[in-house]
């Protein structure tokens, strides 16, 4: 009887297990998998706003209170903004995804495409107003009273009005069939009263920050007999409209000073078909009848053959006494009398050009728009002081822009060398806004420089010696800030031939006399005079092997302030990352210790706090938990606000664990091993190694099932019965290929040797770009892999060395001499290393079936590298496939292409690692005559 009952229970358990078994992920799940974006909490802490976005489809924005109750749900809502008093919310409601898709299918013109809707929600009245066909809207950052938006108004013509009247009178006359052309209209809405003031034929517009003025342009009719064209200023309180600049043209860069009492703008009133646009800088105050010209190309102080740039932004200093604008050389214009088909098309590459011709061509529009900063004192003087020219291509100010000194740098002497160095050195100066004269801070700097908040010091990092320095502008004295410290302030894990970079800075003290600088683990405080240095984080980071970084949770209400200030008299918050356990969290810096506030085996992102820093929101994730949004009150009460991917519970998911081993040379190594949720240690599993450089810090990162640009879709493969291994790789200069062997192969051997459930006969490798190169190298050195997938690989370093990154126009030489490819020398000085690290020269050793993805519009790795790979193996009669997604880039950008490659990748590995039948594209390919008809995905 016991045996019968035992058999019965066993049978029932087996049946229960079958029915409870979760299904593997399939390719239909991608579009519906969601993510959080635009998460923020209001300064009062009463409102929490976030958007839930599917990978493809319509976004949903929700507003919750701090009790986790939905206050407002906004389907398709984006660009969410609150008034300063949190009474009103604004959102742009996008058209339905499917409506836009159908319109694109029908190839509708832009004017006929589905339009946006503006939502205005009143929390006090719990009332929503939706305004259709809104092109754009504007409100001020601190404003509570007004919003302006651009829409269209149908103004009936006299004939149409007559037809309408006759129709209403009951006549048989039909209305005019002529479609009325909509008139652009700017609407000014009083949020408190609901009153709207409408301005017909108005277009570009802006509200002053103090909500005192509305500024807008009118284009005017083609034959402007009413003289409507120009720029108008509407006094909102007085309800008075004033035309402050007359005439047709382009008006832009509307800029009020901080007090809202000075206005500047640029205007070009030259004929519409003029090849050269002649912008002028205008200035207006309420005391003037009309705006006056402050500067044009004939103004004193502007260099000969220069003019006011129409592409530069305008900026007032905090006091309003200074106005900064742009100057530029007057460009040559094209000779329109030349016939296009009789014109020579030619690029001339010159060995002394600053930049290679492809780079010049890609940046030609940017170079044509380049401007140089100048200053004028609009209230007191018409004198123009040019602050920068072609020598100084970068210039920066203190936040208030009222100090004498500004920081400038120029790299003209170092541009050619960037071809092989990658980075660019620069000469650093400070410029006087009073005299225009300069002082050189440091010459030939490889590193970065910063102007102190009070504009009295320059702090810079010298990459060549790894030190931080300060330069006192008045005394012209330079001191080394980290002098006498035995702590490194450069990347301690640097494994490329280039000089290691710094760990950056965290901020400044409010008085501008101290700067906070990061080492690998901790934050230091240095006085700019070099006399004092201390450890803000007490050395706890290095002691605990935790990386502490300053986390600014304070709300910055002044848009002018870009500098980060750290106030030691207030609570200081830090993020922390444990290099050993991979735990992350938020910490509070105490006088004698650093206290954990939120920490654990998770990844935390999107921190946002109320003004009191009493309520904090963030996303929390690990491999098994989707990054949902959480609210934490007083750092003691955490509640989950969202559950964006509940469907995950229906699928066989997985786990992630840290694996450690020793490589053959004795290096300590680590990586991540992903296992299926239904993992059975009594089974044998195929395993795929996915790698790039270092990935183990992502142990607690969620891997959404998504059609990836080209990397391995980890969650999909794990769900479908694969083990996935992501090993870290540390590199030896000159031997990137051997380094990959050292870590990847030894990691896979370690797993197979120590775990019976790893099928050593069914191992695969997958990598993209640098990972694709390493795949190509590995299969020339070992036959341990049953299948390989290589995306956008370099296989011939000798030809790739002299190639061009077509996406940027840069030479590829710097990659081999200084960065990722890690050879460390030019080709002619290390030919043996270039050949040793080029898989092409060893293709005769390959016995692993390999699929290559390399696209004909790859802007990083020339796709002839993939062709060399393919044709070499084809010549050797080795199994190889090349996928070229026409017109796509280094990483797939077209979503349909991303979906396609997921299907092919699983088909490829399923065939070679699981023994499933080969899809037709694997078995026999797809002929060019069948392109677009047969995709080869079926199995005969």
Short mmCIF file of C-alpha atoms in Angstrom, two decimals, residues 73-517:
data_model
loop_
_atom_site.label_atom_id
_atom_site.label_comp_id
_atom_site.label_asym_id
_atom_site.label_seq_id
_atom_site.Cartn_x
_atom_site.Cartn_y
_atom_site.Cartn_z
CA UNK A 73 -2.31 58.47 -15.75
CA UNK A 74 -1.19 59.91 -19.09
CA UNK A 75 -1.15 57.46 -22.00
CA UNK A 76 1.53 58.48 -24.52
CA UNK A 77 2.62 61.37 -22.27
CA UNK A 78 6.15 62.74 -22.65
CA UNK A 79 8.09 65.92 -21.79
CA UNK A 80 6.45 66.19 -18.36
CA UNK A 81 6.87 69.47 -16.47
CA UNK A 82 5.46 70.94 -13.25
CA UNK A 83 4.90 74.52 -12.26
CA UNK A 84 7.03 75.64 -9.37
CA UNK A 85 4.06 75.57 -6.98
CA UNK A 86 3.15 72.05 -8.20
CA UNK A 87 -0.40 73.10 -9.04
CA UNK A 88 -0.18 72.47 -12.78
CA UNK A 89 1.38 69.72 -14.87
CA UNK A 90 2.12 69.93 -18.58
CA UNK A 91 2.69 67.01 -20.92
CA UNK A 92 3.02 66.41 -24.62
CA UNK A 93 0.74 63.56 -25.67
CA UNK A 94 2.16 61.79 -28.69
CA UNK A 95 -0.07 60.21 -31.37
CA UNK A 96 -0.71 56.48 -31.18
CA UNK A 97 2.27 54.46 -32.36
CA UNK A 98 0.11 52.57 -34.83
CA UNK A 99 -1.35 55.78 -36.27
CA UNK A 100 2.13 57.13 -36.95
CA UNK A 101 3.16 53.79 -38.41
CA UNK A 102 0.20 53.75 -40.80
CA UNK A 103 0.87 57.34 -41.82
CA UNK A 104 4.47 56.44 -42.61
CA UNK A 105 3.32 53.42 -44.60
CA UNK A 106 1.07 55.76 -46.62
CA UNK A 107 4.02 58.15 -46.99
CA UNK A 108 2.08 61.14 -45.75
CA UNK A 109 3.69 64.56 -45.78
CA UNK A 110 4.87 66.01 -42.49
CA UNK A 111 1.94 68.43 -42.37
CA UNK A 112 -0.46 65.51 -42.65
CA UNK A 113 1.19 63.33 -40.03
CA UNK A 114 -0.64 62.79 -36.71
CA UNK A 115 -0.03 65.74 -34.40
CA UNK A 116 0.85 66.12 -30.71
CA UNK A 117 -1.62 67.20 -28.05
CA UNK A 118 -0.77 69.43 -25.09
CA UNK A 119 -2.16 68.31 -21.73
CA UNK A 120 -2.61 70.82 -18.92
CA UNK A 121 -3.66 69.30 -15.63
CA UNK A 122 -4.81 71.30 -12.59
CA UNK A 123 -4.12 69.25 -9.44
CA UNK A 124 -6.14 71.56 -7.23
CA UNK A 125 -9.25 71.23 -9.36
CA UNK A 126 -8.38 67.72 -10.60
CA UNK A 127 -9.17 68.96 -14.08
CA UNK A 128 -7.47 68.12 -17.36
CA UNK A 129 -7.48 70.22 -20.50
CA UNK A 130 -6.25 68.81 -23.81
CA UNK A 131 -5.19 71.12 -26.61
CA UNK A 132 -4.82 69.35 -29.97
CA UNK A 133 -2.29 70.01 -32.73
CA UNK A 134 0.23 71.82 -30.56
CA UNK A 135 3.65 72.09 -32.18
CA UNK A 136 5.57 73.32 -29.15
CA UNK A 137 5.05 75.08 -25.85
CA UNK A 138 7.06 77.19 -23.43
CA UNK A 139 6.89 77.97 -19.75
CA UNK A 140 9.49 79.36 -17.40
CA UNK A 141 11.34 77.20 -14.90
CA UNK A 142 9.98 79.07 -11.87
CA UNK A 143 6.73 80.30 -13.38
CA UNK A 144 3.31 79.46 -11.97
CA UNK A 145 0.99 81.68 -13.97
CA UNK A 146 1.41 81.38 -17.73
CA UNK A 147 2.11 79.00 -20.54
CA UNK A 148 2.49 79.81 -24.22
CA UNK A 149 2.02 77.32 -27.02
CA UNK A 150 2.11 77.28 -30.80
CA UNK A 151 -0.84 75.88 -32.66
CA UNK A 152 -2.77 76.52 -35.85
CA UNK A 153 -5.98 78.42 -36.43
CA UNK A 154 -8.27 78.10 -39.42
CA UNK A 155 -9.22 81.64 -40.35
CA UNK A 156 -12.20 81.46 -42.74
CA UNK A 157 -11.84 83.44 -45.91
CA UNK A 158 -14.62 85.80 -46.94
CA UNK A 159 -15.95 83.22 -49.42
CA UNK A 160 -15.86 80.43 -46.87
CA UNK A 161 -17.62 82.62 -44.30
CA UNK A 162 -20.33 83.47 -46.87
CA UNK A 163 -20.78 79.78 -47.74
CA UNK A 164 -21.11 78.89 -44.07
CA UNK A 165 -23.73 81.57 -43.52
CA UNK A 166 -25.75 80.37 -46.52
CA UNK A 167 -25.59 76.78 -45.34
CA UNK A 168 -26.91 77.75 -41.95
CA UNK A 169 -29.71 79.64 -43.70
CA UNK A 170 -30.79 76.41 -45.34
CA UNK A 171 -29.78 77.17 -48.94
CA UNK A 172 -28.59 74.43 -51.33
CA UNK A 173 -25.35 76.17 -52.09
CA UNK A 174 -22.34 74.01 -51.21
CA UNK A 175 -19.47 75.25 -49.08
CA UNK A 176 -16.27 76.13 -50.81
CA UNK A 177 -14.21 73.04 -51.53
CA UNK A 178 -10.98 74.96 -51.24
CA UNK A 179 -9.04 73.79 -48.20
CA UNK A 180 -8.30 76.66 -45.85
CA UNK A 181 -4.62 77.00 -45.01
CA UNK A 182 -4.10 77.01 -41.24
CA UNK A 183 -2.55 80.10 -39.68
CA UNK A 184 0.20 79.65 -37.10
CA UNK A 185 -0.97 81.07 -33.79
CA UNK A 186 0.72 81.63 -30.47
CA UNK A 187 -1.65 81.25 -27.52
CA UNK A 188 -0.85 82.74 -24.12
CA UNK A 189 -2.83 80.97 -21.40
CA UNK A 190 -3.36 82.38 -17.92
CA UNK A 191 -3.30 79.24 -15.80
CA UNK A 192 -5.12 80.82 -12.88
CA UNK A 193 -8.05 82.36 -14.80
CA UNK A 194 -8.16 80.17 -17.89
CA UNK A 195 -8.09 83.26 -20.13
CA UNK A 196 -6.26 82.93 -23.43
CA UNK A 197 -4.73 85.69 -25.53
CA UNK A 198 -4.15 84.66 -29.14
CA UNK A 199 -1.64 86.08 -31.60
CA UNK A 200 -2.36 85.18 -35.22
CA UNK A 201 0.51 84.68 -37.68
CA UNK A 202 2.95 84.43 -34.76
CA UNK A 203 5.68 81.79 -34.76
CA UNK A 204 8.90 81.78 -32.72
CA UNK A 205 8.09 82.77 -29.16
CA UNK A 206 9.36 82.87 -25.59
CA UNK A 207 8.19 83.98 -22.15
CA UNK A 208 10.62 85.93 -19.98
CA UNK A 209 11.67 84.14 -16.79
CA UNK A 210 9.78 86.64 -14.64
CA UNK A 211 6.62 86.04 -16.71
CA UNK A 212 6.44 89.72 -17.50
CA UNK A 213 6.82 89.52 -21.27
CA UNK A 214 5.87 87.34 -24.20
CA UNK A 215 8.15 87.67 -27.21
CA UNK A 216 7.19 86.39 -30.66
CA UNK A 217 7.85 86.86 -34.36
CA UNK A 218 5.54 87.38 -37.30
CA UNK A 219 6.70 86.30 -40.70
CA UNK A 220 4.31 88.46 -42.68
CA UNK A 221 2.76 87.81 -46.06
CA UNK A 222 4.87 87.40 -49.21
CA UNK A 223 3.84 90.92 -50.15
CA UNK A 224 3.70 92.42 -46.68
CA UNK A 225 1.53 95.44 -47.45
CA UNK A 226 0.39 95.59 -43.81
CA UNK A 227 3.99 95.69 -42.58
CA UNK A 228 3.33 92.86 -40.12
CA UNK A 229 6.70 91.14 -40.27
CA UNK A 230 8.95 91.65 -37.29
CA UNK A 231 9.51 90.95 -33.61
CA UNK A 232 6.83 91.78 -31.04
CA UNK A 233 6.89 92.20 -27.27
CA UNK A 234 3.71 91.74 -25.27
CA UNK A 235 3.57 93.15 -21.74
CA UNK A 236 1.48 90.49 -20.04
CA UNK A 237 0.34 92.47 -17.01
CA UNK A 238 -0.42 95.66 -18.96
CA UNK A 239 -1.79 93.74 -21.96
CA UNK A 240 0.16 95.98 -24.29
CA UNK A 241 1.65 94.80 -27.58
CA UNK A 242 4.67 96.54 -29.04
CA UNK A 243 6.64 95.92 -32.21
CA UNK A 244 10.29 96.21 -31.24
CA UNK A 245 11.98 95.23 -34.51
CA UNK A 246 10.59 95.72 -37.97
CA UNK A 247 10.99 93.80 -41.18
CA UNK A 248 11.14 90.35 -42.68
CA UNK A 249 13.99 88.12 -41.68
CA UNK A 250 15.18 85.46 -39.30
CA UNK A 251 14.95 86.32 -35.60
CA UNK A 252 16.47 83.97 -33.03
CA UNK A 253 18.47 83.53 -29.83
CA UNK A 254 15.97 85.47 -27.72
CA UNK A 255 17.81 86.09 -24.45
CA UNK A 256 16.61 87.99 -21.39
CA UNK A 257 18.92 88.89 -18.54
CA UNK A 258 18.30 87.32 -15.12
CA UNK A 259 16.11 90.26 -14.05
CA UNK A 260 14.06 90.11 -17.23
CA UNK A 261 14.71 93.80 -17.99
CA UNK A 262 17.19 93.47 -20.85
CA UNK A 263 16.61 91.58 -24.06
CA UNK A 264 19.03 90.63 -26.81
CA UNK A 265 18.51 88.70 -30.00
CA UNK A 266 20.02 88.05 -33.42
CA UNK A 267 18.33 89.05 -36.64
CA UNK A 268 19.21 88.66 -40.30
CA UNK A 269 17.10 90.90 -42.54
CA UNK A 270 18.97 90.32 -45.78
CA UNK A 271 16.98 89.13 -48.84
CA UNK A 272 15.62 85.62 -48.44
CA UNK A 273 17.70 84.22 -51.31
CA UNK A 274 20.94 85.86 -50.20
CA UNK A 275 23.75 83.32 -50.00
CA UNK A 276 25.38 85.13 -47.10
CA UNK A 277 23.28 85.69 -43.98
CA UNK A 278 24.34 88.89 -42.25
CA UNK A 279 23.23 88.66 -38.63
CA UNK A 280 23.23 91.64 -36.31
CA UNK A 281 23.10 91.71 -32.53
CA UNK A 282 20.12 93.68 -31.20
CA UNK A 283 19.43 95.08 -27.75
CA UNK A 284 16.19 96.24 -26.12
CA UNK A 285 14.98 97.54 -22.76
CA UNK A 286 11.44 98.67 -21.86
CA UNK A 287 12.68 102.28 -21.91
CA UNK A 288 13.34 102.04 -25.66
CA UNK A 289 10.81 102.42 -28.46
CA UNK A 290 12.49 99.77 -30.58
CA UNK A 291 15.47 97.46 -30.37
CA UNK A 292 18.78 98.93 -31.44
CA UNK A 293 21.74 97.31 -33.11
CA UNK A 294 24.55 96.60 -30.66
CA UNK A 295 26.95 94.96 -33.09
CA UNK A 296 27.34 94.17 -36.74
CA UNK A 297 30.28 93.44 -39.03
CA UNK A 298 31.17 97.14 -39.21
CA UNK A 299 31.28 97.70 -35.45
CA UNK A 300 34.52 98.83 -33.82
CA UNK A 301 36.37 95.95 -32.23
CA UNK A 302 35.23 93.30 -34.69
CA UNK A 303 38.20 92.00 -36.72
CA UNK A 304 38.35 92.79 -40.41
CA UNK A 305 36.39 90.30 -42.54
CA UNK A 306 34.59 88.97 -39.50
CA UNK A 307 30.92 89.35 -38.55
CA UNK A 308 28.36 88.50 -35.90
CA UNK A 309 27.78 84.75 -35.90
CA UNK A 310 24.21 83.60 -36.36
CA UNK A 311 25.06 80.22 -34.85
CA UNK A 312 26.38 81.31 -31.46
CA UNK A 313 24.23 81.56 -28.37
CA UNK A 314 23.81 84.77 -26.38
CA UNK A 315 24.43 84.97 -22.66
CA UNK A 316 24.18 87.67 -20.03
CA UNK A 317 26.31 87.65 -16.92
CA UNK A 318 24.48 87.33 -13.62
CA UNK A 319 24.65 91.08 -12.99
CA UNK A 320 23.37 91.81 -16.49
CA UNK A 321 26.30 94.14 -17.11
CA UNK A 322 27.96 91.85 -19.64
CA UNK A 323 26.62 90.26 -22.78
CA UNK A 324 28.52 87.51 -24.55
CA UNK A 325 27.96 86.67 -28.21
CA UNK A 326 29.79 85.04 -31.09
CA UNK A 327 31.98 86.30 -33.91
CA UNK A 328 33.12 84.36 -36.96
CA UNK A 329 35.12 84.92 -40.14
CA UNK A 330 32.89 85.87 -43.07
CA UNK A 331 32.78 82.69 -45.18
CA UNK A 332 33.27 82.42 -48.89
CA UNK A 333 30.07 81.59 -50.77
CA UNK A 334 29.54 79.15 -53.58
CA UNK A 335 29.56 80.44 -57.15
CA UNK A 336 25.99 79.73 -58.27
CA UNK A 337 26.80 80.42 -61.92
CA UNK A 338 28.70 77.13 -62.19
CA UNK A 339 26.76 74.24 -63.72
CA UNK A 340 26.63 71.33 -61.29
CA UNK A 341 27.28 68.52 -63.78
CA UNK A 342 30.25 70.40 -65.20
CA UNK A 343 31.80 71.03 -61.78
CA UNK A 344 34.78 69.05 -60.54
CA UNK A 345 34.09 66.82 -57.51
CA UNK A 346 37.41 66.48 -55.70
CA UNK A 347 38.88 66.01 -52.22
CA UNK A 348 42.52 66.94 -51.72
CA UNK A 349 44.34 65.25 -48.83
CA UNK A 350 47.33 67.30 -47.65
CA UNK A 351 49.92 65.92 -45.26
CA UNK A 352 49.98 69.13 -43.20
CA UNK A 353 46.21 69.48 -42.77
CA UNK A 354 45.14 69.71 -39.15
CA UNK A 355 42.68 66.87 -39.68
CA UNK A 356 42.30 64.17 -42.30
CA UNK A 357 40.02 65.03 -45.20
CA UNK A 358 37.25 62.54 -44.20
CA UNK A 359 37.14 64.14 -40.76
CA UNK A 360 37.02 67.61 -42.29
CA UNK A 361 34.14 66.59 -44.56
CA UNK A 362 32.15 65.10 -41.70
CA UNK A 363 32.71 68.19 -39.55
CA UNK A 364 32.37 70.76 -42.32
CA UNK A 365 28.94 71.93 -41.18
CA UNK A 366 30.13 72.24 -37.59
CA UNK A 367 33.23 74.11 -38.75
CA UNK A 368 31.11 76.47 -40.83
CA UNK A 369 29.01 77.19 -37.71
CA UNK A 370 32.03 77.68 -35.44
CA UNK A 371 32.07 80.97 -33.59
CA UNK A 372 34.40 82.79 -31.23
CA UNK A 373 33.30 84.49 -28.03
CA UNK A 374 33.15 88.25 -27.71
CA UNK A 375 31.85 90.54 -24.97
CA UNK A 376 30.03 93.85 -24.90
CA UNK A 377 28.79 96.01 -22.01
CA UNK A 378 25.29 96.90 -23.24
CA UNK A 379 24.42 99.30 -20.43
CA UNK A 380 27.55 101.40 -20.50
CA UNK A 381 29.66 100.93 -23.58
CA UNK A 382 29.50 99.86 -27.19
CA UNK A 383 33.08 98.57 -27.02
CA UNK A 384 33.42 95.00 -28.27
CA UNK A 385 36.10 92.83 -26.70
CA UNK A 386 36.87 89.64 -28.65
CA UNK A 387 37.82 87.01 -26.08
CA UNK A 388 38.73 84.13 -28.33
CA UNK A 389 39.83 83.53 -31.87
CA UNK A 390 41.21 80.65 -33.91
CA UNK A 391 43.98 80.17 -31.34
CA UNK A 392 41.51 79.43 -28.55
CA UNK A 393 38.93 76.93 -29.71
CA UNK A 394 37.42 76.40 -26.26
CA UNK A 395 36.44 78.96 -23.65
CA UNK A 396 34.62 78.66 -20.31
CA UNK A 397 33.35 81.03 -17.61
CA UNK A 398 32.55 80.92 -13.94
CA UNK A 399 28.81 80.49 -13.39
CA UNK A 400 28.11 84.19 -12.85
CA UNK A 401 30.34 85.27 -15.78
CA UNK A 402 31.06 88.53 -13.94
CA UNK A 403 34.69 87.88 -13.02
CA UNK A 404 37.66 89.24 -14.91
CA UNK A 405 39.20 85.93 -15.96
CA UNK A 406 37.91 83.21 -18.24
CA UNK A 407 39.55 79.90 -19.14
CA UNK A 408 40.64 79.25 -22.72
CA UNK A 409 42.52 76.50 -24.47
CA UNK A 410 43.81 75.80 -27.93
CA UNK A 411 44.91 72.60 -29.62
CA UNK A 412 46.00 73.88 -33.04
CA UNK A 413 49.59 72.66 -32.61
CA UNK A 414 48.58 69.13 -31.66
CA UNK A 415 45.89 68.18 -34.14
CA UNK A 416 48.05 66.26 -36.60
CA UNK A 417 49.41 64.06 -33.80
CA UNK A 418 45.88 63.09 -32.78
CA UNK A 419 45.93 60.80 -35.82
CA UNK A 420 48.06 58.32 -33.88
CA UNK A 421 47.69 59.55 -30.31
CA UNK A 422 43.90 59.63 -30.26
CA UNK A 423 43.60 62.34 -27.64
CA UNK A 424 44.72 65.89 -28.18
CA UNK A 425 47.00 68.03 -26.05
CA UNK A 426 46.23 71.70 -25.57
CA UNK A 427 47.76 74.96 -24.43
CA UNK A 428 45.78 76.40 -21.52
CA UNK A 429 45.36 80.12 -20.92
CA UNK A 430 43.32 82.56 -18.90
CA UNK A 431 41.96 85.62 -20.71
CA UNK A 432 41.11 88.96 -19.19
CA UNK A 433 37.61 90.22 -19.99
CA UNK A 434 38.84 93.72 -19.17
CA UNK A 435 41.83 93.92 -21.47
CA UNK A 436 41.59 90.86 -23.72
CA UNK A 437 45.16 89.93 -22.75
CA UNK A 438 46.13 86.37 -21.83
CA UNK A 439 48.32 84.42 -19.43
CA UNK A 440 49.55 80.95 -20.26
CA UNK A 441 48.71 78.47 -17.50
CA UNK A 442 50.34 75.37 -18.94
CA UNK A 443 51.65 74.37 -22.35
CA UNK A 444 51.11 71.06 -24.11
CA UNK A 445 48.74 69.67 -21.48
CA UNK A 446 47.58 66.09 -21.83
CA UNK A 447 44.74 66.17 -19.35
CA UNK A 448 41.95 68.48 -18.25
CA UNK A 449 41.67 71.98 -16.77
CA UNK A 450 38.95 73.71 -14.74
CA UNK A 451 38.31 77.31 -13.75
CA UNK A 452 37.56 77.70 -10.04
CA UNK A 453 34.11 79.05 -9.04
CA UNK A 454 35.54 82.47 -8.16
CA UNK A 455 37.67 82.54 -11.31
CA UNK A 456 40.85 83.11 -9.30
CA UNK A 457 42.49 79.71 -9.86
CA UNK A 458 42.82 77.13 -12.60
CA UNK A 459 43.01 73.50 -11.48
CA UNK A 460 44.37 70.99 -13.95
CA UNK A 461 45.33 67.32 -14.17
CA UNK A 462 48.53 66.37 -15.99
CA UNK A 463 48.15 62.93 -17.52
CA UNK A 464 51.84 62.61 -18.27
CA UNK A 465 52.87 62.56 -14.60
CA UNK A 466 49.53 61.74 -12.97
CA UNK A 467 49.43 64.84 -10.77
CA UNK A 468 46.88 67.55 -9.97
CA UNK A 469 47.96 71.22 -9.95
CA UNK A 470 46.49 74.62 -9.19
CA UNK A 471 47.51 77.87 -10.84
CA UNK A 472 46.85 81.14 -9.00
CA UNK A 473 45.96 83.66 -11.69
CA UNK A 474 47.08 86.87 -9.99
CA UNK A 475 50.42 85.60 -8.70
CA UNK A 476 50.94 83.21 -11.66
CA UNK A 477 52.13 80.60 -9.15
CA UNK A 478 51.61 76.85 -9.75
CA UNK A 479 51.51 74.26 -6.94
CA UNK A 480 51.09 70.49 -6.98
CA UNK A 481 48.02 69.65 -4.94
CA UNK A 482 48.81 65.99 -4.27
CA UNK A 483 52.48 66.53 -3.48
CA UNK A 484 53.81 64.12 -0.84
CA UNK A 485 50.95 61.64 -1.13
CA UNK A 486 51.73 58.04 -2.04
CA UNK A 487 48.20 57.50 -3.40
CA UNK A 488 47.72 57.23 -7.15
CA UNK A 489 45.23 59.61 -8.75
CA UNK A 490 45.29 57.87 -12.11
CA UNK A 491 43.49 54.75 -13.31
CA UNK A 492 45.19 51.94 -11.40
CA UNK A 493 43.66 49.33 -13.72
CA UNK A 494 44.78 50.97 -16.94
CA UNK A 495 45.74 48.26 -19.42
CA UNK A 496 46.16 50.18 -22.66
CA UNK A 497 49.40 51.75 -23.97
CA UNK A 498 48.01 55.28 -23.51
CA UNK A 499 48.75 57.21 -20.34
CA UNK A 500 46.16 56.48 -17.64
CA UNK A 501 43.44 59.06 -17.05
CA UNK A 502 42.31 60.55 -13.77
CA UNK A 503 39.32 59.55 -11.64
CA UNK A 504 37.98 63.08 -11.98
CA UNK A 505 36.74 65.56 -9.44
CA UNK A 506 33.57 65.67 -7.32
CA UNK A 507 33.02 69.37 -6.67
CA UNK A 508 34.11 72.49 -4.82
CA UNK A 509 33.57 74.13 -1.47
CA UNK A 510 31.09 77.02 -1.55
CA UNK A 511 33.83 79.60 -1.02
CA UNK A 512 35.70 78.25 -4.05
CA UNK A 513 38.90 77.77 -2.07
CA UNK A 514 38.96 73.94 -2.13
CA UNK A 515 38.41 71.23 -4.68
CA UNK A 516 37.38 67.60 -4.10
CA UNK A 517 39.31 65.09 -6.20
#
